[in-house]
Tab-separated table of N, CA, C and O in Angstrom:
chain	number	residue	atom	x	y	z
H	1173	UNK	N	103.025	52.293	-2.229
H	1173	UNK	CA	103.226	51.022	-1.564
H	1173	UNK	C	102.660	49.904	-2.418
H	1173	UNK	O	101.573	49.854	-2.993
H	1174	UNK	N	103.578	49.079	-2.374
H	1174	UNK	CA	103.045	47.652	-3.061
H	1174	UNK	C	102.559	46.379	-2.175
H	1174	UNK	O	103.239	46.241	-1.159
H	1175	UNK	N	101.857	45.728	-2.290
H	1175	UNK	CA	101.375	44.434	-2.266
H	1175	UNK	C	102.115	43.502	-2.403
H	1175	UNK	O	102.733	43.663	-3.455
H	1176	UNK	N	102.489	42.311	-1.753
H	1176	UNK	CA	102.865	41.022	-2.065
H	1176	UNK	C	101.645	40.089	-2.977
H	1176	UNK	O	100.528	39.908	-2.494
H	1177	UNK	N	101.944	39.669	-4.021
H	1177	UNK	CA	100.678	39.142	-4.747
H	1177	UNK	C	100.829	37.777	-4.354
H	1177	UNK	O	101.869	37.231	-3.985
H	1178	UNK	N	99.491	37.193	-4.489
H	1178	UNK	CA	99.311	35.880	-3.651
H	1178	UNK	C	98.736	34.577	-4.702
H	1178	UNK	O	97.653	34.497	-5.283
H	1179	UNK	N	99.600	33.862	-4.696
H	1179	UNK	CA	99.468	32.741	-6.225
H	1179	UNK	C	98.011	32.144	-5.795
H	1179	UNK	O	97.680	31.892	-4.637
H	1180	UNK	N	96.718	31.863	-7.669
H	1180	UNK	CA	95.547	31.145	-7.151
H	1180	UNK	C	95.744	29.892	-6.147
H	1180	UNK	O	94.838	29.744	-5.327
H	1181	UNK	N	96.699	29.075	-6.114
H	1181	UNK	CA	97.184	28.319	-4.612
H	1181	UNK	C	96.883	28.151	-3.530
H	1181	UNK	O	96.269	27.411	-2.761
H	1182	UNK	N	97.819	29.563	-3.675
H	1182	UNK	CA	97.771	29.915	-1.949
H	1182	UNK	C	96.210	30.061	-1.452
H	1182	UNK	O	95.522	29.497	-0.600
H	1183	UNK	N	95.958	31.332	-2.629
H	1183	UNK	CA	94.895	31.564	-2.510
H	1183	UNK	C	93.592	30.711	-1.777
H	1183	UNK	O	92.901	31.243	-0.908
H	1184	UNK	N	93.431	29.723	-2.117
H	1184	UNK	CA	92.472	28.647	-2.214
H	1184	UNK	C	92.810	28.046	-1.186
H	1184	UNK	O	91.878	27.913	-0.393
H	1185	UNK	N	93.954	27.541	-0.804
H	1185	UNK	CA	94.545	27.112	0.581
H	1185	UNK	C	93.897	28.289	1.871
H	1185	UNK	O	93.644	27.779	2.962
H	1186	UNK	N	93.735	29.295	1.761
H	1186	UNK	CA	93.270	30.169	2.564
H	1186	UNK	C	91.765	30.118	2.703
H	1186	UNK	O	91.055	30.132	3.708
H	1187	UNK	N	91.440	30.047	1.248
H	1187	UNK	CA	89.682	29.967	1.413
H	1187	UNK	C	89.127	28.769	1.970
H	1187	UNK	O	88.128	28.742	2.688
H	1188	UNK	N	90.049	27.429	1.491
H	1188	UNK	CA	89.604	26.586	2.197
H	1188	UNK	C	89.921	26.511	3.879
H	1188	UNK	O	89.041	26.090	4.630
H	1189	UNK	N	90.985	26.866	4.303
H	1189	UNK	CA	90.879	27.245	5.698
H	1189	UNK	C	89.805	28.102	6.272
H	1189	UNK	O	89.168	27.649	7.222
H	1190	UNK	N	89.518	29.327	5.793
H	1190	UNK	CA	88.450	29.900	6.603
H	1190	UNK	C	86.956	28.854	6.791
H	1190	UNK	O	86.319	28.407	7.745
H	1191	UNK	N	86.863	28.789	5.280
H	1191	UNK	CA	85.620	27.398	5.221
H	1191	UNK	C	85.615	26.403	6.111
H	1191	UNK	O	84.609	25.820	6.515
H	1192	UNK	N	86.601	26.221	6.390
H	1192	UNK	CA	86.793	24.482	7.569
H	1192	UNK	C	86.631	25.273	8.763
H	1192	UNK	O	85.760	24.925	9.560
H	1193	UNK	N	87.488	26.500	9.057
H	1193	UNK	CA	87.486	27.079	10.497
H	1193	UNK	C	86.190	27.065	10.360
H	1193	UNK	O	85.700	25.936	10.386
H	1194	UNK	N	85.274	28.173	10.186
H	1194	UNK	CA	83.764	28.551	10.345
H	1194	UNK	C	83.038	27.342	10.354
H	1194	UNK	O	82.362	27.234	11.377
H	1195	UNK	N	82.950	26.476	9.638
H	1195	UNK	CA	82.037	25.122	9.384
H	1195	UNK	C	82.194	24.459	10.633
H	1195	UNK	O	81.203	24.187	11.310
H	1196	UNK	N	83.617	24.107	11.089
H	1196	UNK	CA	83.830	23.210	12.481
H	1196	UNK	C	83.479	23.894	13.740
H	1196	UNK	O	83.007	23.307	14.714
H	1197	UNK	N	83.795	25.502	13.669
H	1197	UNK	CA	83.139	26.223	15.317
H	1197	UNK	C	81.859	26.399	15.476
H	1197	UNK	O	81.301	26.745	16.517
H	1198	UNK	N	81.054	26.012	13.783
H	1198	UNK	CA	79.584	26.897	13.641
H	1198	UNK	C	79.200	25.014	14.378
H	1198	UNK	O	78.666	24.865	15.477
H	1199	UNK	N	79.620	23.827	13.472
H	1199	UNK	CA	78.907	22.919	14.174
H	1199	UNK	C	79.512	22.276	16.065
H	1199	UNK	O	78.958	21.517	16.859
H	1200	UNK	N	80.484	22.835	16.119
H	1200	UNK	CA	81.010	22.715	17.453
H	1200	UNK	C	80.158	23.362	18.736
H	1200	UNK	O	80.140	22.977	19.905
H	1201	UNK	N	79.283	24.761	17.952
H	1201	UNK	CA	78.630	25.267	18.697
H	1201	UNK	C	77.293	25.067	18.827
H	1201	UNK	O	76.630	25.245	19.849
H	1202	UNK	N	76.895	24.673	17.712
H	1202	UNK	CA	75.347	23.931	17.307
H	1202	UNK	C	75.319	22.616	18.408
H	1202	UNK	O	74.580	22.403	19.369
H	1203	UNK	N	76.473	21.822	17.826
H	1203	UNK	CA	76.323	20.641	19.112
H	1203	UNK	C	76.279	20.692	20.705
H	1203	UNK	O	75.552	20.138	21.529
H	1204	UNK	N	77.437	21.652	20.815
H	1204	UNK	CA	77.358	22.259	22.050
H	1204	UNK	C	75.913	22.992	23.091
H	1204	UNK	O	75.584	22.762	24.255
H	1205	UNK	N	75.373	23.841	22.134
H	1205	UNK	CA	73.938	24.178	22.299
H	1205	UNK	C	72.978	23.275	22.419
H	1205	UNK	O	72.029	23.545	23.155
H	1206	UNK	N	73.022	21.940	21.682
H	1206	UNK	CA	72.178	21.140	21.339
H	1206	UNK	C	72.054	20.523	22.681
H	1206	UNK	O	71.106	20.704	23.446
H	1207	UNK	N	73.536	19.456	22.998
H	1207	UNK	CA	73.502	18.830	23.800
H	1207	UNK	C	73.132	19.268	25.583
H	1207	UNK	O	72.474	18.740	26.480
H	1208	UNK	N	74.120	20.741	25.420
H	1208	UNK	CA	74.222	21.595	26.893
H	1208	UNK	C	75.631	21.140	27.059
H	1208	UNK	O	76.226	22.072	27.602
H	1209	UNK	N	76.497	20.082	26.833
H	1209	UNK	CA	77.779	19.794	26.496
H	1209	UNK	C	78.883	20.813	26.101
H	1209	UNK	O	78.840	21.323	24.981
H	1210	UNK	N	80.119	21.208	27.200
H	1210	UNK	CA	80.796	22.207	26.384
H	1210	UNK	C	82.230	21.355	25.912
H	1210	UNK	O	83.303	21.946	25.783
H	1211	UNK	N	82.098	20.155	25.723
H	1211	UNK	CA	83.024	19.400	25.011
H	1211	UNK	C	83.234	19.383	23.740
H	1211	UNK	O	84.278	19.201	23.113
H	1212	UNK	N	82.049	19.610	23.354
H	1212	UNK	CA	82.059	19.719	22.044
H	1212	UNK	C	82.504	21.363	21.573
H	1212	UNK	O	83.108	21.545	20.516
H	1213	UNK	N	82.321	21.925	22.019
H	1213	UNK	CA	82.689	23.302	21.759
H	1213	UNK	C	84.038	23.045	21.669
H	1213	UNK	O	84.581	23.162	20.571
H	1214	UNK	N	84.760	22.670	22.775
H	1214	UNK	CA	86.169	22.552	23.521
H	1214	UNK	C	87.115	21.664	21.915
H	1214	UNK	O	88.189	21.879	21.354
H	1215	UNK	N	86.192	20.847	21.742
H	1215	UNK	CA	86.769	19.838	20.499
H	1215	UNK	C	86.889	20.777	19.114
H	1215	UNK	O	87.788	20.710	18.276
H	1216	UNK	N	85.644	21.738	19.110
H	1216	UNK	CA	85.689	22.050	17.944
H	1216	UNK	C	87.009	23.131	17.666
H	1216	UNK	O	87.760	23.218	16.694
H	1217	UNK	N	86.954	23.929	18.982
H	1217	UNK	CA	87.980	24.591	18.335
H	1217	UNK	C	89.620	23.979	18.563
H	1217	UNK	O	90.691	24.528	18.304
H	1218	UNK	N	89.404	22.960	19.004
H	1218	UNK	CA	90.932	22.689	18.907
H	1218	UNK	C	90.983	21.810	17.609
H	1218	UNK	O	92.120	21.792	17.137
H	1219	UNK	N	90.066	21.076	16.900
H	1219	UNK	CA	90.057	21.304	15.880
H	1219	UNK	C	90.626	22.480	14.964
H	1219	UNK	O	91.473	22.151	14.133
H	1220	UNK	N	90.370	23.379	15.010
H	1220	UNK	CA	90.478	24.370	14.284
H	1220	UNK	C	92.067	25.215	14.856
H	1220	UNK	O	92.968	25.631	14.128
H	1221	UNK	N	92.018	25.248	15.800
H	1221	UNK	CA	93.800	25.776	16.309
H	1221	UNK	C	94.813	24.729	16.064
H	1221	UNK	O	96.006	25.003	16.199
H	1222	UNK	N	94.479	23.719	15.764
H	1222	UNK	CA	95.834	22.453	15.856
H	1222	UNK	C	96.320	22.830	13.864
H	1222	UNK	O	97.533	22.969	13.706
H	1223	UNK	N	95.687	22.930	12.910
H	1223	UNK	CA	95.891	23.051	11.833
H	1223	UNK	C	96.401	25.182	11.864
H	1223	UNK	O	97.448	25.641	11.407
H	1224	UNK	N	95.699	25.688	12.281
H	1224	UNK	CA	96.140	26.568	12.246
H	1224	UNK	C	97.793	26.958	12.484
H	1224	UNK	O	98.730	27.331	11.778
H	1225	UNK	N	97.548	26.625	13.965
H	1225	UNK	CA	99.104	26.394	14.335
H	1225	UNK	C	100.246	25.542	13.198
H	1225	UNK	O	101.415	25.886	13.022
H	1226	UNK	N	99.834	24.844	12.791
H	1226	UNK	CA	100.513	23.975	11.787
H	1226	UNK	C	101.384	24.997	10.657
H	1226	UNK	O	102.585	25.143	10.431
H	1227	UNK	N	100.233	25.566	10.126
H	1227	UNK	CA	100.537	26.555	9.045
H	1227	UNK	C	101.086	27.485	9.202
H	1227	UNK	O	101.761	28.098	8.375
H	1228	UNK	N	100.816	27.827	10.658
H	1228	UNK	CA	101.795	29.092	11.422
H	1228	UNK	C	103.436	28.592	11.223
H	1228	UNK	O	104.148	28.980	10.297
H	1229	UNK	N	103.820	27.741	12.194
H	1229	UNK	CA	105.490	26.928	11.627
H	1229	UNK	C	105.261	26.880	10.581
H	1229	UNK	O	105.512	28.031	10.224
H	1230	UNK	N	104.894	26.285	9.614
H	1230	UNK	CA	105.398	25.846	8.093
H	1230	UNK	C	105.648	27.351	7.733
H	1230	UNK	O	106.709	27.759	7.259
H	1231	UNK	N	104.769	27.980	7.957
H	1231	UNK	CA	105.371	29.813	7.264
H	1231	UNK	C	106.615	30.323	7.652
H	1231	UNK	O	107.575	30.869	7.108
H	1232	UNK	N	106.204	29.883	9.036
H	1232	UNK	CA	107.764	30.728	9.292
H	1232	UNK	C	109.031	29.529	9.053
H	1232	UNK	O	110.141	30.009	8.822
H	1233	UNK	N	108.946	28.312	9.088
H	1233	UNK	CA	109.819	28.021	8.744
H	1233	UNK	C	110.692	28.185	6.879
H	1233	UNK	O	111.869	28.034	6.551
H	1234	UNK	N	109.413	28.554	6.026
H	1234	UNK	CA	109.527	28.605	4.708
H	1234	UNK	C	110.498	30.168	4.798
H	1234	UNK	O	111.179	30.536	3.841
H	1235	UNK	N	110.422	30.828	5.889
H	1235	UNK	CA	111.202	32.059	5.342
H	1235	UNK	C	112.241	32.156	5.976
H	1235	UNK	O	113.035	33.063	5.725
């Protein structure tokens, strides 16, 4: 079985997504904790699902 190989690009497009996901839920939850506020939680991850989703269509529309 083979692999689809993945251009340095893409690549980096991915790393920087995980980096932004983790960074925005880690401080979404810090604030959240901080304040007692679950708005901020609520913000952070839709932060993080609105771009996701994004990339989800653009994929499937690319194929």
């Amino acid at each position: 079985m083979s692999t689809a190989e993945i251009d340095s690009t893409r690549r980096w497009m991915w790393v920087f997504g995980i980096v932004f996901s983790v960074t925005i839920l880690a401080l979404g939850l810090w604030l959240s904790l901080a304040t007692g506020e679950w708005i901020a939680l609520l913000c952070a991850s839709g932060l993080v699902a609105l771009p996701v989703g994004g990339v989800a269509l653009r994929s499937r529309r690319s194929c």
